[in-house]
Amino acid sequence: MMEKFDVHILGCGSAIPTGRHLPTTQVVNFRDKLFMIDCGEGAQLQFRKQRLKFSRLVSVFISHLHGDHCFGLVGIISTMNLLGRTAQLHLYLPLGGTEVLKPMIDYFNREMTYEVVYHEHDTRKQEVIYEDRSLTVETIPLCHRIPCCGFLFKEKPNPRHINREMVDFWKVPLYELERLRRGEDFVTPDGTVVPNERLTKPADPSRTYAYCSDTAFHPAVAAQVLGVDVLYHEATFGEDNRNRAKETFHSTARDAAEIARRARVKKLVIGHFSARYEDESSLLREAEEVFPQTVLARESLVVSVG
Amino acid sequence: MMEKFDVHILGCGSAIPTGRHLPTTQVVNFRDKLFMIDCGEGAQLQFRKQRLKFSRLVSVFISHLHGDHCFGLVGIISTMNLLGRTAQLHLYLPLGGTEVLKPMIDYFNREMTYEVVYHEHDTRKQEVIYEDRSLTVETIPLCHRIPCCGFLFKEKPNPRHINREMVDFWKVPLYELERLRRGEDFVTPDGTVVPNERLTKPADPSRTYAYCSDTAFHPAVAAQVLGVDVLYHEATFGEDNRNRAKETFHSTARDAAEIARRARVKKLVIGHFSARYEDESSLLREAEEVFPQTVLARESLVVSVG
């Protein structure tokens, strides 16, 4: 069975609140570690409602410093302090973000039970800002009114699966297995080379998730998210508001679908819906015309990656 | 018919979020002007959900600078900016609050369509901080871990009702009616004094609402809220957590009821419930033993004052 790689939608509205959507927040569950992407007002309430565990949250990535993407930060950080968290929390902010948010976080958390580690990223660069044994996260430069980037979650290459029968047949010692998983051949004591493919089965494919919000239609994105399993792309407006999208540096549903089509992704999720849409069926229709494998984000939706 | 004087509960939980309650926010609707008391995270979402109108919101009163009472401020202020509000918004903060909150509000609202007018109050003093033709709001010093006060909303004396028949009988000219409403006697052209009580009926009683959160049991409060129509008093804990209440400068449900009993208020609403209570029936029971006219706050509850 593949290890967990899910995206939880906690909010997929835009700046003006509605009764239907919360502002943008997502949580990536990668092998039971939780990575939050953006943190709109109410994120901690929805986090709790969706039965996610604060203790599993390791990092928060903020795409840009518009309120609907970060007003929930000080709340969730304060709550974890009240709960007595001890593990570090890593906070990834656009350049200058620390200066804006840290004073507020510090004021309301004078005695802190854990450390918030501040990192800043240059939203104009495409670079790896997080890496562990099995995952990297890199920035995706976007085109918005203020510096803004998306995030590309890439699972590292998985180990190949041992073919138990063949390994027994060739009497491969236990300490050699790790090398086989990495794809190396086996050499018997008498010098025979057994090709790796005879001893192992292919690794599970490495899975990828790309988050792109907020942005005007920005074709350069397609190159960076080429072939990802799941692309979340903002679709604030429909074609009825194409001019408004242009003015505000947002995308239409069709723009989002066009990026997905060019990048040949497996699945597109659209969100960041303007408050003016009573339901988003027209946005879905417009996206599907360009890219059929589209779904609408909604609160509590869980999307499996890969 | 009496003019509107209602209290809308938008949130009545405490600092740790639960699926059941939002942090503390209330809105007083007094003659269709809205006054917000405290502004926890998610306040603007709940405001919208309860179909209150941003355009009618004139002031926000913050009791103290703990996050669960003010993390929603920057969000609601930003949203009204996006909506193009032009009317001033008056923000009443404890001393020092401007310095804490204004930088954040300013950063996220570089181009502001309306003015936020900052006022600060000394939470240790009992003083009128707001006054208009028909209402005063005064601070109620409370006893918490940091400077904190409640707010007493007092309707000004209402005019007496004109007794149409008697006024016609005595041929009172139109321009005298306002004086009669204020309680003055009428003197006829021939010098006869007609006592006011013969020309008018009693005014509607002036109504009063007191908000007290957060506070340890603080008997001085009772004197200030003597006889109010509705007292909201925090009741974070039950008797099972009396020590915890003491340590954290909060009240138990019984404490709240004891204040209500001593103040001989007409109705008590308890709230600010700790996340540890799955439902608050035990708190209600404990309060009712001391003060029977008690109700539990809950989101969307509307309490009529008077």
Tab-separated table of C-alpha atoms in Angstrom, chain A residues 69-231:
chain	number	residue	atom	x	y	z
A	69	HIS	CA	-4.038	33.815	3.004
A	70	CYS	CA	-2.489	34.516	6.419
A	71	PHE	CA	-4.916	36.027	8.952
A	72	GLY	CA	-5.299	32.631	10.605
A	73	LEU	CA	-1.617	32.275	11.472
A	74	VAL	CA	-1.442	34.071	14.785
A	75	GLY	CA	-4.499	32.147	15.975
A	76	ILE	CA	-3.250	28.667	15.218
A	77	ILE	CA	0.210	29.473	16.570
A	78	SER	CA	-1.322	30.800	19.806
A	79	THR	CA	-3.571	27.788	20.199
A	80	MET	CA	-0.677	25.348	19.863
A	81	ASN	CA	1.074	27.388	22.541
A	82	LEU	CA	-1.936	27.066	24.856
A	83	LEU	CA	-1.900	23.344	24.160
A	84	GLY	CA	1.728	23.188	25.320
A	85	ARG	CA	3.335	22.188	22.044
A	86	THR	CA	7.057	21.597	22.334
A	87	ALA	CA	8.115	20.684	18.775
A	88	GLN	CA	9.379	23.454	16.527
A	89	LEU	CA	7.026	24.851	13.936
A	90	HIS	CA	8.571	25.973	10.667
A	91	LEU	CA	7.024	28.985	9.070
A	92	TYR	CA	7.853	29.769	5.430
A	93	LEU	CA	7.069	33.352	4.507
A	94	PRO	CA	7.660	35.596	1.508
A	95	LEU	CA	10.565	38.023	1.974
A	96	GLY	CA	9.674	40.600	4.612
A	97	GLY	CA	6.961	38.426	6.135
A	98	THR	CA	8.744	37.929	9.438
A	99	GLU	CA	8.802	41.640	10.124
A	100	VAL	CA	5.082	41.871	9.443
A	101	LEU	CA	3.855	38.867	11.407
A	102	LYS	CA	6.382	38.152	14.156
A	103	PRO	CA	5.563	41.186	16.345
A	104	MET	CA	1.918	40.139	16.535
A	105	ILE	CA	2.787	36.490	17.172
A	106	ASP	CA	5.273	37.500	19.879
A	107	TYR	CA	2.928	39.965	21.577
A	108	PHE	CA	0.175	37.399	21.976
A	109	ASN	CA	2.556	34.622	23.009
A	110	ARG	CA	4.850	36.116	25.596
A	111	GLU	CA	5.594	32.784	27.161
A	112	MET	CA	6.122	30.340	24.365
A	113	THR	CA	6.235	26.603	24.930
A	114	TYR	CA	7.769	25.925	21.516
A	115	GLU	CA	9.863	27.629	18.904
A	116	VAL	CA	8.546	29.120	15.701
A	117	VAL	CA	11.353	28.969	13.161
A	118	TYR	CA	10.994	31.686	10.555
A	119	HIS	CA	12.168	31.097	7.003
A	120	GLU	CA	11.762	33.513	4.138
A	121	HIS	CA	11.669	32.711	0.436
A	122	ASP	CA	12.059	34.857	-2.636
A	123	THR	CA	8.802	34.343	-4.506
A	124	ARG	CA	10.473	35.248	-7.823
A	125	LYS	CA	12.782	32.240	-7.661
A	126	GLN	CA	12.100	28.627	-8.326
A	127	GLU	CA	13.950	26.903	-5.508
A	128	VAL	CA	13.731	24.081	-3.001
A	129	ILE	CA	12.832	25.597	0.359
A	130	TYR	CA	12.112	22.378	2.258
A	131	GLU	CA	13.655	18.944	2.072
A	132	ASP	CA	13.525	15.811	4.157
A	133	ARG	CA	14.235	12.139	3.513
A	134	SER	CA	11.241	11.640	1.293
A	135	LEU	CA	9.954	15.020	0.146
A	136	THR	CA	10.974	18.344	-1.317
A	137	VAL	CA	8.935	21.509	-1.531
A	138	GLU	CA	9.862	24.110	-4.090
A	139	THR	CA	8.519	27.544	-4.840
A	140	ILE	CA	6.566	28.244	-8.033
A	141	PRO	CA	6.838	31.918	-9.049
A	142	LEU	CA	3.382	33.335	-9.752
A	143	CYS	CA	2.132	36.614	-11.116
A	144	HIS	CA	-0.013	38.568	-8.665
A	145	ARG	CA	-0.367	42.154	-7.420
A	146	ILE	CA	2.195	41.533	-4.698
A	147	PRO	CA	5.053	38.987	-4.500
A	148	CYS	CA	3.468	35.557	-4.563
A	149	CYS	CA	4.461	31.974	-5.230
A	150	GLY	CA	2.934	28.536	-5.318
A	151	PHE	CA	4.435	25.376	-3.868
A	152	LEU	CA	5.396	22.134	-5.552
A	153	PHE	CA	5.414	19.073	-3.289
A	154	LYS	CA	7.561	16.328	-4.812
A	155	GLU	CA	7.944	12.917	-3.332
A	156	LYS	CA	11.521	11.721	-3.684
A	157	PRO	CA	12.098	8.570	-5.763
A	158	ASN	CA	10.695	5.611	-3.890
A	159	PRO	CA	12.802	2.466	-3.259
A	160	ARG	CA	12.261	-0.500	-5.569
A	161	HIS	CA	10.345	-3.429	-4.094
A	162	ILE	CA	12.349	-6.546	-3.212
A	163	ASN	CA	11.317	-9.684	-5.087
A	164	ARG	CA	11.407	-12.007	-2.126
A	165	GLU	CA	11.550	-15.255	-4.127
A	166	MET	CA	14.421	-14.190	-6.334
A	167	VAL	CA	16.358	-12.754	-3.408
A	168	ASP	CA	16.001	-16.097	-1.603
A	169	PHE	CA	17.004	-17.985	-4.728
A	170	TRP	CA	20.204	-15.943	-5.092
A	171	LYS	CA	20.808	-16.041	-1.335
A	172	VAL	CA	21.248	-12.284	-1.139
A	173	PRO	CA	22.435	-11.361	2.356
A	174	LEU	CA	20.200	-9.054	4.384
A	175	TYR	CA	22.644	-6.147	4.404
A	176	GLU	CA	22.566	-6.007	0.605
A	177	LEU	CA	18.816	-5.344	0.411
A	178	GLU	CA	19.044	-1.584	0.904
A	179	ARG	CA	21.368	-1.346	-2.111
A	180	LEU	CA	18.999	-3.456	-4.201
A	181	ARG	CA	16.142	-1.118	-3.264
A	182	ARG	CA	18.229	1.739	-4.579
A	183	GLY	CA	18.572	-0.087	-7.923
A	184	GLU	CA	22.034	-1.593	-7.713
A	185	ASP	CA	22.874	-5.009	-9.128
A	186	PHE	CA	23.918	-7.938	-6.939
A	187	VAL	CA	27.266	-9.642	-7.308
A	188	THR	CA	27.466	-13.197	-5.960
A	189	PRO	CA	30.561	-14.400	-4.065
A	190	ASP	CA	31.737	-16.142	-7.261
A	191	GLY	CA	31.497	-12.899	-9.243
A	192	THR	CA	28.215	-13.461	-11.082
A	193	VAL	CA	26.365	-10.159	-11.669
A	194	VAL	CA	22.604	-10.480	-11.144
A	195	PRO	CA	20.877	-7.468	-12.728
A	196	ASN	CA	18.726	-5.492	-10.352
A	197	GLU	CA	15.569	-5.955	-12.436
A	198	ARG	CA	15.675	-9.690	-11.715
A	199	LEU	CA	15.745	-9.112	-7.948
A	200	THR	CA	13.352	-6.239	-7.553
A	201	LYS	CA	10.064	-4.871	-8.848
A	202	PRO	CA	9.628	-1.261	-9.936
A	203	ALA	CA	9.285	1.386	-7.285
A	204	ASP	CA	5.993	3.142	-6.744
A	205	PRO	CA	5.969	6.268	-8.853
A	206	SER	CA	6.985	9.485	-7.142
A	207	ARG	CA	3.957	11.644	-6.611
A	208	THR	CA	3.692	15.379	-7.028
A	209	TYR	CA	1.278	18.077	-5.929
A	210	ALA	CA	1.348	21.673	-7.145
A	211	TYR	CA	-0.458	24.550	-5.440
A	212	CYS	CA	-0.887	27.752	-7.472
A	213	SER	CA	-2.716	30.644	-5.838
A	214	ASP	CA	-3.066	33.613	-6.340
A	215	THR	CA	-2.049	34.353	-9.919
A	216	ALA	CA	-2.972	35.872	-13.234
A	217	PHE	CA	-2.767	33.484	-16.178
A	218	HIS	CA	0.955	32.759	-16.196
A	219	PRO	CA	2.043	30.202	-18.796
A	220	ALA	CA	5.505	29.751	-17.257
A	221	VAL	CA	3.804	27.807	-14.473
A	222	ALA	CA	2.938	24.994	-16.878
A	223	ALA	CA	6.602	24.147	-17.482
A	224	GLN	CA	7.309	23.800	-13.778
A	225	VAL	CA	4.275	21.686	-12.968
A	226	LEU	CA	4.593	19.454	-16.013
A	227	GLY	CA	2.878	16.114	-15.450
A	228	VAL	CA	2.089	16.567	-11.767
A	229	ASP	CA	-0.493	14.235	-10.303
A	230	VAL	CA	-2.633	16.981	-8.874
A	231	LEU	CA	-2.613	20.667	-9.685
